[in-house]
Amino acid sequence: VYEMVARLILLCCSFAALAAAQCTGTPNNHSIWNQTPRFVSRVQNGLLYEADAQPGNVIPVAHVFGSPYQMGYAHGQLFKSKIVQFYQDFEAYADAQFAPYVKNLPKDIQVIIEKFGVLAGLEFTAELTHKYTPEHFFEEMQGLADALAPEVTYQQVLRFNMFPEMIKASCSMFGAWGQAIANTTETLLQLRALDFGMDGPFVKYPLLMVYHPDAGNGHTFASLTWTGFVGSVTAYSGIMGVSEKVWLHYNLTASRAGIPFHFLLRDIGQYDNTLDQAINRMDTAVRTCSVFIGIGANNSDQFRLCEYGHEEVLVYNDQDFPAYPPAHPKFNGLVFVDKHTQPSDDPCMGSLMTRYYGNLTPEVTIRDILGPFQSGDLHAAVYDFGRNVLYASIAGVTIGPDNQPINGTLSPAYDRPWFRFDAAALFATHQ
């Protein structure tokens, strides 16, 4: 018996050493903030709180209520000065920094950007997508613009809200259930790690937005996002969770005449209740660019990964997702993609999935997977469906071992202290 135990200990140590050897980062040993957000201010149809883990590590938590127009107007009232500055920063940043992404765009948009600049390309994208975009987004953006007037016009709001159609973010995600979490008390766990760099203005304007739409217009959900943005790239409702990553190896046709993918992701978060509903939404949409979309649902405690492109949507579960060992082994109850172009031969994430298979929890994901793998530089989220908890982290000033900010340096979200939000409490908040 003692010999068997010794062998098991040696085997576990070997797995840990193998994973560490194939990853360049270190565990994130910061404590996780687990308190109640602090009330800051109120406007009609809007509340503002702050989650302040340490000086320099603060996430604004906003609640907006009512019709799309009312939610947009409250959003603008709560953050007017920040949004005005953000839009100015973004417009100064866009022409210089979006250049690497232009070659991946449809030819007609490339021509416009080359002649007139990125802002003209964003306006052209807005025109192409207009007839495919649900009306409630225009109503919300009009409310936002009215609250920001006269400093910001509706056209600026619309133009800014097209930016995800221009960029390619190298993100990571996983969905884990069943055997992947067999030794834990989890039911379904989902990761969304956004890798878009920290050199842009986005790092200065993070926001956890909680939408409380009128009855009959979907359900309450949370979006880890930025001030002034009405789409979603990271969303959790307690019913559904949404993750996203660029799909660079898509080789069929592309177009921007369709619904912007970040609006479709938000609609999944706001309106859908099952995997089938979300998949049907993707299947029946007029689609634009190619992305991986991860969807988790609490009614089935399962996750699906979708290759979402202009011509087709391919849906994968844990049994049929293309695996390519040893870098990307196949597991029961686990689907994952790393931040690299797929298929990826980087061994780090696969080795970590192997190491922690059966024992995946939010804490393990935050400390032992994202830290060593170094994914989620701009922001990251973990959805704990069983407890209805949203974990989040944002890029920002470096936090030292004494929990004090180190001015002049920035750290990625995966290396900073995380926040734990009781989603049930967030969703139950009233005006």
CSV table of C-alpha atoms in Angstrom, one decimal:
chain,number,residue,atom,x,y,z
A,1,VAL,CA,0.0,0.0,0.0
A,2,TYR,CA,2.8,2.4,1.0
A,3,GLU,CA,4.6,1.6,-2.3
A,4,MET,CA,1.4,2.4,-4.3
A,5,VAL,CA,0.9,5.7,-2.5
A,6,ALA,CA,4.5,6.7,-3.1
A,7,ARG,CA,4.0,5.9,-6.8
A,8,LEU,CA,0.9,8.0,-7.0
A,9,ILE,CA,2.7,10.9,-5.3
A,10,LEU,CA,5.6,10.6,-7.7
A,11,LEU,CA,3.2,10.5,-10.7
A,12,CYS,CA,1.4,13.6,-9.5
A,13,CYS,CA,4.7,15.4,-9.0
A,14,SER,CA,5.8,14.3,-12.5
A,15,PHE,CA,2.6,15.8,-14.0
A,16,ALA,CA,3.2,19.0,-12.2
A,17,ALA,CA,6.8,19.2,-13.3
A,18,LEU,CA,5.8,18.4,-16.9
A,19,ALA,CA,3.2,21.1,-17.0
A,20,ALA,CA,5.5,23.7,-15.4
A,21,ALA,CA,8.3,22.8,-17.9
A,22,GLN,CA,6.0,23.5,-20.9
A,23,CYS,CA,4.6,26.9,-19.6
A,24,THR,CA,6.4,30.2,-19.2
A,25,GLY,CA,4.3,31.8,-16.5
A,26,THR,CA,3.9,31.3,-12.8
A,27,PRO,CA,0.9,30.6,-10.6
A,28,ASN,CA,-1.3,33.6,-9.6
A,29,ASN,CA,-1.2,33.5,-5.8
A,30,HIS,CA,-3.1,36.7,-5.1
A,31,SER,CA,-6.1,36.4,-2.9
A,32,ILE,CA,-9.5,36.7,-4.6
A,33,TRP,CA,-11.6,39.7,-3.6
A,34,ASN,CA,-14.9,38.4,-2.2
A,35,GLN,CA,-16.9,41.4,-0.8
A,36,THR,CA,-20.0,43.4,-1.7
A,37,PRO,CA,-19.5,46.2,-4.2
A,38,ARG,CA,-19.6,49.7,-2.7
A,39,PHE,CA,-22.4,52.0,-3.8
A,40,VAL,CA,-21.2,55.1,-5.6
A,41,SER,CA,-24.0,56.9,-7.3
A,42,ARG,CA,-27.5,56.8,-8.8
A,43,VAL,CA,-29.3,58.1,-11.9
A,44,GLN,CA,-32.8,57.4,-13.2
A,45,ASN,CA,-32.7,53.8,-14.4
A,46,GLY,CA,-29.1,53.3,-13.3
A,47,LEU,CA,-26.9,52.5,-10.3
A,48,LEU,CA,-23.1,52.6,-10.0
A,49,TYR,CA,-21.1,50.5,-7.6
A,50,GLU,CA,-17.4,49.8,-7.3
A,51,ALA,CA,-15.5,46.6,-6.5
A,52,ASP,CA,-12.2,47.8,-5.1
A,53,ALA,CA,-9.8,45.0,-4.3
A,54,GLN,CA,-6.8,47.3,-3.8
A,55,PRO,CA,-5.8,50.8,-4.7
A,56,GLY,CA,-5.4,50.7,-8.5
A,57,ASN,CA,-7.5,47.6,-8.9
A,58,VAL,CA,-11.1,48.7,-9.2
A,59,ILE,CA,-13.9,47.4,-11.4
A,60,PRO,CA,-16.9,49.7,-11.8
A,61,VAL,CA,-20.1,47.7,-11.5
A,62,ALA,CA,-23.1,49.4,-13.2
A,63,HIS,CA,-26.8,48.3,-13.2
A,64,VAL,CA,-29.1,49.7,-15.9
A,65,PHE,CA,-32.8,49.1,-16.0
A,66,GLY,CA,-35.8,49.5,-18.4
A,67,SER,CA,-36.1,49.7,-22.2
A,68,PRO,CA,-33.1,49.7,-24.5
A,69,TYR,CA,-33.2,53.5,-24.8
A,70,GLN,CA,-33.5,53.9,-21.0
A,71,MET,CA,-30.6,51.5,-20.4
A,72,GLY,CA,-28.5,53.3,-22.9
A,73,TYR,CA,-29.3,56.7,-21.5
A,74,ALA,CA,-28.5,55.6,-17.9
A,75,HIS,CA,-25.2,54.1,-19.2
A,76,GLY,CA,-24.3,57.5,-20.7
A,77,GLN,CA,-25.3,59.4,-17.6
A,78,LEU,CA,-23.3,57.2,-15.2
A,79,PHE,CA,-20.1,57.4,-17.3
A,80,LYS,CA,-20.3,60.5,-19.4
A,81,SER,CA,-16.9,62.0,-18.8
A,82,LYS,CA,-15.2,58.6,-19.1
A,83,ILE,CA,-16.9,57.7,-22.4
A,84,VAL,CA,-16.2,61.1,-23.9
A,85,GLN,CA,-12.5,60.6,-23.1
A,86,PHE,CA,-12.5,57.0,-24.2
A,87,TYR,CA,-13.9,57.8,-27.6
A,88,GLN,CA,-11.3,60.4,-28.1
A,89,ASP,CA,-8.6,58.0,-27.0
A,90,PHE,CA,-9.9,55.3,-29.3
A,91,GLU,CA,-10.1,57.5,-32.4
A,92,ALA,CA,-6.5,58.6,-31.8
A,93,TYR,CA,-5.4,55.0,-31.4
A,94,ALA,CA,-7.4,53.3,-34.1
A,95,ASP,CA,-5.6,54.5,-37.3
A,96,ALA,CA,-2.2,53.7,-36.0
A,97,GLN,CA,-2.9,50.4,-34.2
A,98,PHE,CA,-5.5,48.7,-36.3
A,99,ALA,CA,-3.1,48.4,-39.3
A,100,PRO,CA,-2.0,44.8,-38.6
A,101,TYR,CA,-5.7,43.7,-38.7
A,102,VAL,CA,-6.6,45.3,-42.1
A,103,LYS,CA,-5.2,42.4,-44.2
A,104,ASN,CA,-7.7,40.0,-42.6
A,105,LEU,CA,-10.7,42.2,-43.6
A,106,PRO,CA,-12.9,41.8,-46.7
A,107,LYS,CA,-11.3,43.6,-49.7
A,108,ASP,CA,-13.9,46.4,-50.0
A,109,ILE,CA,-13.3,47.4,-46.4
A,110,GLN,CA,-9.5,47.2,-46.9
A,111,VAL,CA,-9.8,49.7,-49.8
A,112,ILE,CA,-11.8,52.2,-47.8
A,113,ILE,CA,-9.4,52.0,-44.9
A,114,GLU,CA,-6.4,52.5,-47.2
A,115,LYS,CA,-8.0,55.5,-48.8
A,116,PHE,CA,-9.8,57.2,-45.9
A,117,GLY,CA,-8.7,55.6,-42.6
A,118,VAL,CA,-10.0,53.2,-40.0
A,119,LEU,CA,-12.8,55.5,-38.8
A,120,ALA,CA,-14.2,55.4,-42.4
A,121,GLY,CA,-14.0,51.6,-42.4
A,122,LEU,CA,-15.9,51.5,-39.1
A,123,GLU,CA,-18.7,53.7,-40.6
A,124,PHE,CA,-18.8,51.5,-43.7
A,125,THR,CA,-19.1,48.4,-41.5
A,126,ALA,CA,-22.0,50.1,-39.7
A,127,GLU,CA,-23.8,50.6,-43.0
A,128,LEU,CA,-23.2,47.0,-44.1
A,129,THR,CA,-24.5,45.6,-40.9
A,130,HIS,CA,-27.4,48.0,-40.3
A,131,LYS,CA,-30.2,45.9,-41.8
A,132,TYR,CA,-29.2,42.8,-40.0
A,133,THR,CA,-28.9,44.4,-36.6
A,134,PRO,CA,-31.8,44.1,-34.2
A,135,GLU,CA,-33.5,47.4,-33.6
A,136,HIS,CA,-33.0,47.3,-29.8
A,137,PHE,CA,-29.2,48.0,-30.4
A,138,PHE,CA,-30.0,51.2,-32.3
A,139,GLU,CA,-32.4,52.3,-29.6
A,140,GLU,CA,-29.8,51.7,-26.9
A,141,MET,CA,-27.1,53.5,-28.8
A,142,GLN,CA,-29.5,56.4,-29.4
A,143,GLY,CA,-30.1,56.6,-25.6
A,144,LEU,CA,-26.3,56.5,-25.0
A,145,ALA,CA,-25.7,59.2,-27.6
A,146,ASP,CA,-28.4,61.5,-26.1
A,147,ALA,CA,-26.9,61.2,-22.7
A,148,LEU,CA,-23.5,62.1,-24.1
A,149,ALA,CA,-24.6,65.0,-26.2
A,150,PRO,CA,-23.3,67.5,-27.2
A,151,GLU,CA,-19.8,66.2,-26.7
A,152,VAL,CA,-20.5,62.9,-28.6
A,153,THR,CA,-22.8,62.3,-31.6
A,154,TYR,CA,-24.8,59.2,-32.4
A,155,GLN,CA,-22.5,58.5,-35.3
A,156,GLN,CA,-19.5,58.4,-33.0
A,157,VAL,CA,-21.3,55.9,-30.7
A,158,LEU,CA,-22.3,53.7,-33.7
A,159,ARG,CA,-18.8,53.9,-35.2
A,160,PHE,CA,-17.1,52.9,-31.9
A,161,ASN,CA,-19.4,50.0,-31.4
A,162,MET,CA,-18.2,48.4,-34.7
A,163,PHE,CA,-14.6,48.0,-33.6
A,164,PRO,CA,-14.8,44.2,-32.8
A,165,GLU,CA,-15.5,43.5,-36.4
A,166,MET,CA,-12.1,45.0,-37.3
A,167,ILE,CA,-9.8,43.2,-34.8
A,168,LYS,CA,-8.5,39.7,-34.1
A,169,ALA,CA,-8.1,38.8,-30.5
A,170,SER,CA,-6.1,35.7,-29.6
A,171,CYS,CA,-8.1,34.3,-26.7
A,172,SER,CA,-8.5,31.1,-24.7
A,173,MET,CA,-11.5,29.2,-23.4
A,174,PHE,CA,-12.7,26.0,-22.0
A,175,GLY,CA,-15.9,24.3,-20.8
A,176,ALA,CA,-15.6,21.6,-18.2
A,177,TRP,CA,-18.3,19.3,-16.8
A,178,GLY,CA,-18.7,15.6,-15.8
A,179,GLN,CA,-15.4,13.8,-15.5
A,180,ALA,CA,-13.4,16.9,-15.9
A,181,ILE,CA,-14.7,18.2,-12.5
A,182,ALA,CA,-15.4,14.8,-10.9
A,183,ASN,CA,-13.4,15.4,-7.8
A,184,THR,CA,-14.9,18.8,-7.1
A,185,THR,CA,-18.4,20.1,-6.2
A,186,GLU,CA,-18.7,22.0,-9.5
A,187,THR,CA,-21.5,21.4,-12.1
A,188,LEU,CA,-20.3,23.3,-15.1
A,189,LEU,CA,-17.2,25.6,-15.3
A,190,GLN,CA,-16.5,27.9,-18.2
A,191,LEU,CA,-13.4,30.0,-19.0
A,192,ARG,CA,-13.2,33.1,-21.1
A,193,ALA,CA,-9.7,34.8,-21.4
A,194,LEU,CA,-9.4,37.8,-23.7
A,195,ASP,CA,-6.0,38.4,-25.2
A,196,PHE,CA,-5.9,41.8,-27.0
A,197,GLY,CA,-2.9,43.5,-25.5
A,198,MET,CA,-2.6,46.3,-23.0
A,199,ASP,CA,-1.2,49.0,-25.3
A,200,GLY,CA,-4.6,50.5,-26.3
A,201,PRO,CA,-7.1,52.7,-24.4
A,202,PHE,CA,-9.3,49.7,-23.4
A,203,VAL,CA,-7.2,49.0,-20.3
A,204,LYS,CA,-8.3,52.4,-18.8
A,205,TYR,CA,-12.1,51.9,-19.1
A,206,PRO,CA,-13.2,48.5,-17.8
A,207,LEU,CA,-16.8,47.9,-16.7
A,208,LEU,CA,-18.9,45.1,-15.4
A,209,MET,CA,-22.3,46.0,-16.8
A,210,VAL,CA,-25.4,44.3,-15.4
A,211,TYR,CA,-28.5,44.7,-17.7
A,212,HIS,CA,-32.0,44.5,-16.2
A,213,PRO,CA,-34.2,44.7,-19.3
A,214,ASP,CA,-38.0,45.3,-19.0
A,215,ALA,CA,-40.1,42.2,-18.6
A,216,GLY,CA,-40.6,40.4,-22.0
A,217,ASN,CA,-37.2,41.6,-23.3
A,218,GLY,CA,-35.0,38.8,-22.2
A,219,HIS,CA,-33.5,38.3,-18.8
A,220,THR,CA,-30.9,39.9,-16.6
A,221,PHE,CA,-27.3,39.3,-17.5
A,222,ALA,CA,-23.8,40.6,-16.9
A,223,SER,CA,-21.2,41.7,-19.5
A,224,LEU,CA,-17.5,42.3,-18.7
A,225,THR,CA,-16.9,45.1,-21.1
A,226,TRP,CA,-15.9,48.8,-21.5
A,227,THR,CA,-17.7,52.0,-20.9
A,228,GLY,CA,-19.5,53.2,-24.1
A,229,PHE,CA,-19.8,49.7,-25.6
A,230,VAL,CA,-23.2,48.0,-26.0
A,231,GLY,CA,-22.1,44.7,-27.5
A,232,SER,CA,-20.7,41.7,-25.5
A,233,VAL,CA,-17.6,39.6,-25.9
A,234,THR,CA,-17.8,38.2,-22.4
A,235,ALA,CA,-21.3,37.5,-21.0
A,236,TYR,CA,-22.9,35.5,-18.2
A,237,SER,CA,-26.6,35.2,-17.2
A,238,GLY,CA,-26.5,32.3,-14.8
A,239,ILE,CA,-28.5,30.6,-17.5
A,240,MET,CA,-25.9,30.9,-20.4
A,241,GLY,CA,-22.3,31.8,-20.5
A,242,VAL,CA,-20.5,33.2,-23.6
A,243,SER,CA,-16.8,33.0,-24.6
A,244,GLU,CA,-15.1,34.1,-27.9
A,245,LYS,CA,-11.8,33.8,-29.8
A,246,VAL,CA,-10.7,34.6,-33.3
A,247,TRP,CA,-10.8,31.8,-35.9
A,248,LEU,CA,-7.9,32.5,-38.1
A,249,HIS,CA,-7.7,29.3,-40.0
A,250,TYR,CA,-11.2,29.8,-41.5
A,251,ASN,CA,-10.6,29.7,-45.3
A,252,LEU,CA,-14.1,30.3,-46.8
A,253,THR,CA,-15.6,33.6,-47.8
A,254,ALA,CA,-16.1,36.5,-45.4
A,255,SER,CA,-18.3,39.5,-45.4
A,256,ARG,CA,-19.4,42.3,-43.1
A,257,ALA,CA,-22.9,42.4,-44.4
A,258,GLY,CA,-24.6,40.6,-41.4
A,259,ILE,CA,-25.1,41.0,-37.7
A,260,PRO,CA,-22.0,42.0,-35.9
A,261,PHE,CA,-20.8,39.0,-33.9
A,262,HIS,CA,-20.6,40.9,-30.6
A,263,PHE,CA,-24.3,41.9,-30.9
A,264,LEU,CA,-25.2,38.3,-31.5
A,265,LEU,CA,-23.1,37.2,-28.5
A,266,ARG,CA,-25.0,39.8,-26.4
A,267,ASP,CA,-28.3,38.5,-27.6
A,268,ILE,CA,-27.3,34.9,-26.5
A,269,GLY,CA,-26.6,36.3,-23.1
A,270,GLN,CA,-29.8,38.3,-22.9
A,271,TYR,CA,-32.4,36.1,-24.6
A,272,ASP,CA,-31.3,32.4,-24.8
A,273,ASN,CA,-32.0,29.7,-22.3
A,274,THR,CA,-30.5,26.6,-23.8
A,275,LEU,CA,-27.6,25.4,-26.0
A,276,ASP,CA,-30.1,24.6,-28.8
A,277,GLN,CA,-31.5,28.2,-28.7
A,278,ALA,CA,-28.0,29.7,-28.9
A,279,ILE,CA,-27.0,27.3,-31.7
A,280,ASN,CA,-30.2,28.1,-33.6
A,281,ARG,CA,-29.5,31.8,-33.3
A,282,MET,CA,-26.0,31.3,-34.8
A,283,ASP,CA,-27.3,29.0,-37.6
A,284,THR,CA,-30.1,31.3,-38.7
A,285,ALA,CA,-28.0,34.6,-38.5
A,286,VAL,CA,-26.6,36.3,-41.4
A,287,ARG,CA,-23.0,36.1,-40.2
A,288,THR,CA,-19.9,38.3,-40.7
A,289,CYS,CA,-16.4,37.4,-39.6
A,290,SER,CA,-15.0,34.1,-38.3
A,291,VAL,CA,-14.7,33.5,-34.6
A,292,PHE,CA,-14.8,30.6,-32.1
A,293,ILE,CA,-17.8,30.9,-29.8
A,294,GLY,CA,-18.1,29.0,-26.6
A,295,ILE,CA,-21.5,28.5,-25.0
A,296,GLY,CA,-22.3,26.9,-21.7
A,297,ALA,CA,-25.9,26.3,-20.3
A,298,ASN,CA,-27.0,25.5,-16.8
A,299,ASN,CA,-30.0,23.5,-17.8
A,300,SER,CA,-27.8,20.8,-19.3
A,301,ASP,CA,-24.5,21.5,-17.5
A,302,GLN,CA,-22.7,21.2,-20.8
A,303,PHE,CA,-20.6,23.4,-23.1
A,304,ARG,CA,-20.3,23.6,-26.9
A,305,LEU,CA,-17.6,25.1,-29.0
A,306,CYS,CA,-18.7,26.6,-32.3
A,307,GLU,CA,-16.7,27.5,-35.3
A,308,TYR,CA,-18.7,30.5,-36.5
A,309,GLY,CA,-18.1,31.8,-40.0
A,310,HIS,CA,-19.8,33.6,-42.8
A,311,GLU,CA,-20.6,30.4,-44.7
A,312,GLU,CA,-21.1,27.9,-41.9
A,313,VAL,CA,-21.4,27.1,-38.2
A,314,LEU,CA,-19.7,23.9,-36.9
A,315,VAL,CA,-20.7,22.8,-33.4
A,316,TYR,CA,-18.4,20.5,-31.3
A,317,ASN,CA,-18.8,18.7,-28.1
A,318,ASP,CA,-16.2,16.8,-26.0
A,319,GLN,CA,-16.3,13.8,-28.2
A,320,ASP,CA,-16.0,15.3,-31.7
A,321,PHE,CA,-13.9,18.4,-31.3
A,322,PRO,CA,-10.7,17.9,-33.4
A,323,ALA,CA,-7.9,16.8,-31.0
A,324,TYR,CA,-4.3,16.6,-31.9
A,325,PRO,CA,-2.2,15.0,-29.1
A,326,PRO,CA,0.1,15.6,-27.4
A,327,ALA,CA,-0.5,19.4,-27.6
A,328,HIS,CA,-4.3,19.1,-27.5
A,329,PRO,CA,-5.5,15.8,-26.1
A,330,LYS,CA,-9.2,14.7,-26.0
A,331,PHE,CA,-11.0,14.4,-22.7
A,332,ASN,CA,-14.5,13.4,-21.6
A,333,GLY,CA,-16.4,16.5,-20.3
A,334,LEU,CA,-13.8,19.0,-21.5
A,335,VAL,CA,-13.4,21.2,-24.6
A,336,PHE,CA,-10.7,23.8,-24.8
A,337,VAL,CA,-8.9,26.0,-27.3
A,338,ASP,CA,-5.8,28.0,-26.4
A,339,LYS,CA,-4.8,31.5,-27.4
A,340,HIS,CA,-2.7,30.4,-30.4
A,341,THR,CA,-3.9,29.8,-34.0
A,342,GLN,CA,-5.7,26.5,-34.3
A,343,PRO,CA,-4.6,23.8,-34.6
A,344,SER,CA,-2.0,24.8,-32.0
A,345,ASP,CA,1.1,22.9,-31.3
A,346,ASP,CA,1.9,24.9,-28.1
A,347,PRO,CA,2.0,22.3,-25.3
A,348,CYS,CA,1.2,24.5,-22.3
A,349,MET,CA,-2.6,24.5,-22.0
A,350,GLY,CA,-2.9,20.9,-23.0
A,351,SER,CA,-0.4,19.9,-20.3
A,352,LEU,CA,-2.3,21.9,-17.7
A,353,MET,CA,-5.6,20.4,-18.7
A,354,THR,CA,-4.0,17.0,-18.3
A,355,ARG,CA,-2.5,17.9,-14.9
A,356,TYR,CA,-5.8,19.3,-13.5
A,357,TYR,CA,-8.3,17.1,-15.2
A,358,GLY,CA,-10.9,16.0,-12.7
A,359,ASN,CA,-10.0,18.8,-10.3
A,360,LEU,CA,-10.9,21.9,-12.3
A,361,THR,CA,-12.3,24.7,-10.1
A,362,PRO,CA,-12.4,28.4,-10.4
A,363,GLU,CA,-9.5,28.7,-8.0
A,364,VAL,CA,-7.4,26.2,-9.9
A,365,THR,CA,-8.2,27.9,-13.2
A,366,ILE,CA,-7.2,31.3,-11.9
A,367,ARG,CA,-4.1,30.2,-10.0
A,368,ASP,CA,-2.7,27.2,-11.8
A,369,ILE,CA,-3.9,27.5,-15.4
A,370,LEU,CA,-4.2,31.1,-16.4
A,371,GLY,CA,-1.1,32.2,-14.5
A,372,PRO,CA,1.3,29.6,-15.9
A,373,PHE,CA,-0.3,29.8,-19.4
A,374,GLN,CA,-0.4,33.6,-19.4
A,375,SER,CA,-3.7,34.0,-21.2
A,376,GLY,CA,-6.3,36.7,-20.6
A,377,ASP,CA,-4.1,39.9,-20.8
A,378,LEU,CA,-6.9,42.5,-21.2
A,379,HIS,CA,-9.6,40.7,-19.1
A,380,ALA,CA,-10.6,37.2,-18.1
A,381,ALA,CA,-13.7,35.6,-16.6
A,382,VAL,CA,-14.6,32.3,-15.1
A,383,TYR,CA,-18.3,31.3,-14.9
A,384,ASP,CA,-19.2,28.9,-12.0
A,385,PHE,CA,-22.7,27.8,-13.0
A,386,GLY,CA,-23.3,25.6,-9.9
A,387,ARG,CA,-22.8,28.4,-7.5
A,388,ASN,CA,-24.0,31.1,-9.9
A,389,VAL,CA,-20.7,33.0,-9.4
A,390,LEU,CA,-18.8,35.2,-11.9
A,391,TYR,CA,-15.1,35.6,-11.4
A,392,ALA,CA,-13.4,38.4,-13.2
A,393,SER,CA,-10.0,40.1,-13.6
A,394,ILE,CA,-8.9,43.2,-15.6
A,395,ALA,CA,-5.5,44.5,-16.7
A,396,GLY,CA,-4.1,47.4,-14.9
A,397,VAL,CA,-1.4,48.8,-12.6
A,398,THR,CA,0.8,46.1,-11.2
A,399,ILE,CA,-0.1,45.1,-7.6
A,400,GLY,CA,2.9,44.2,-5.5
A,401,PRO,CA,3.2,41.5,-2.8
A,402,ASP,CA,2.1,44.0,-0.2
A,403,ASN,CA,-1.2,44.5,-2.2
A,404,GLN,CA,-0.2,48.1,-3.1
A,405,PRO,CA,0.1,49.4,-6.6
A,406,ILE,CA,3.5,49.8,-8.3
A,407,ASN,CA,3.0,53.0,-10.2
A,408,GLY,CA,4.2,53.2,-13.8
A,409,THR,CA,3.9,49.5,-14.6
A,410,LEU,CA,1.0,47.5,-16.0
A,411,SER,CA,0.2,43.9,-15.5
A,412,PRO,CA,-2.1,41.6,-17.4
A,413,ALA,CA,-5.4,40.4,-16.0
A,414,TYR,CA,-4.1,36.9,-15.5
A,415,ASP,CA,-1.4,38.1,-13.1
A,416,ARG,CA,-3.5,40.5,-11.0
A,417,PRO,CA,-5.9,39.9,-8.1
A,418,TRP,CA,-9.3,38.6,-9.2
A,419,PHE,CA,-12.8,39.5,-8.1
A,420,ARG,CA,-15.6,37.1,-7.1
A,421,PHE,CA,-19.1,38.3,-7.8
A,422,ASP,CA,-22.3,36.7,-6.4
A,423,ALA,CA,-24.2,36.7,-9.7
A,424,ALA,CA,-27.5,35.9,-8.0
A,425,ALA,CA,-27.1,39.1,-5.9
A,426,LEU,CA,-26.1,41.1,-8.9
A,427,PHE,CA,-29.1,40.0,-10.8
A,428,ALA,CA,-31.5,40.6,-7.9
A,429,THR,CA,-30.4,44.3,-7.5
A,430,HIS,CA,-33.3,46.7,-7.8
A,431,GLN,CA,-33.4,50.4,-8.6
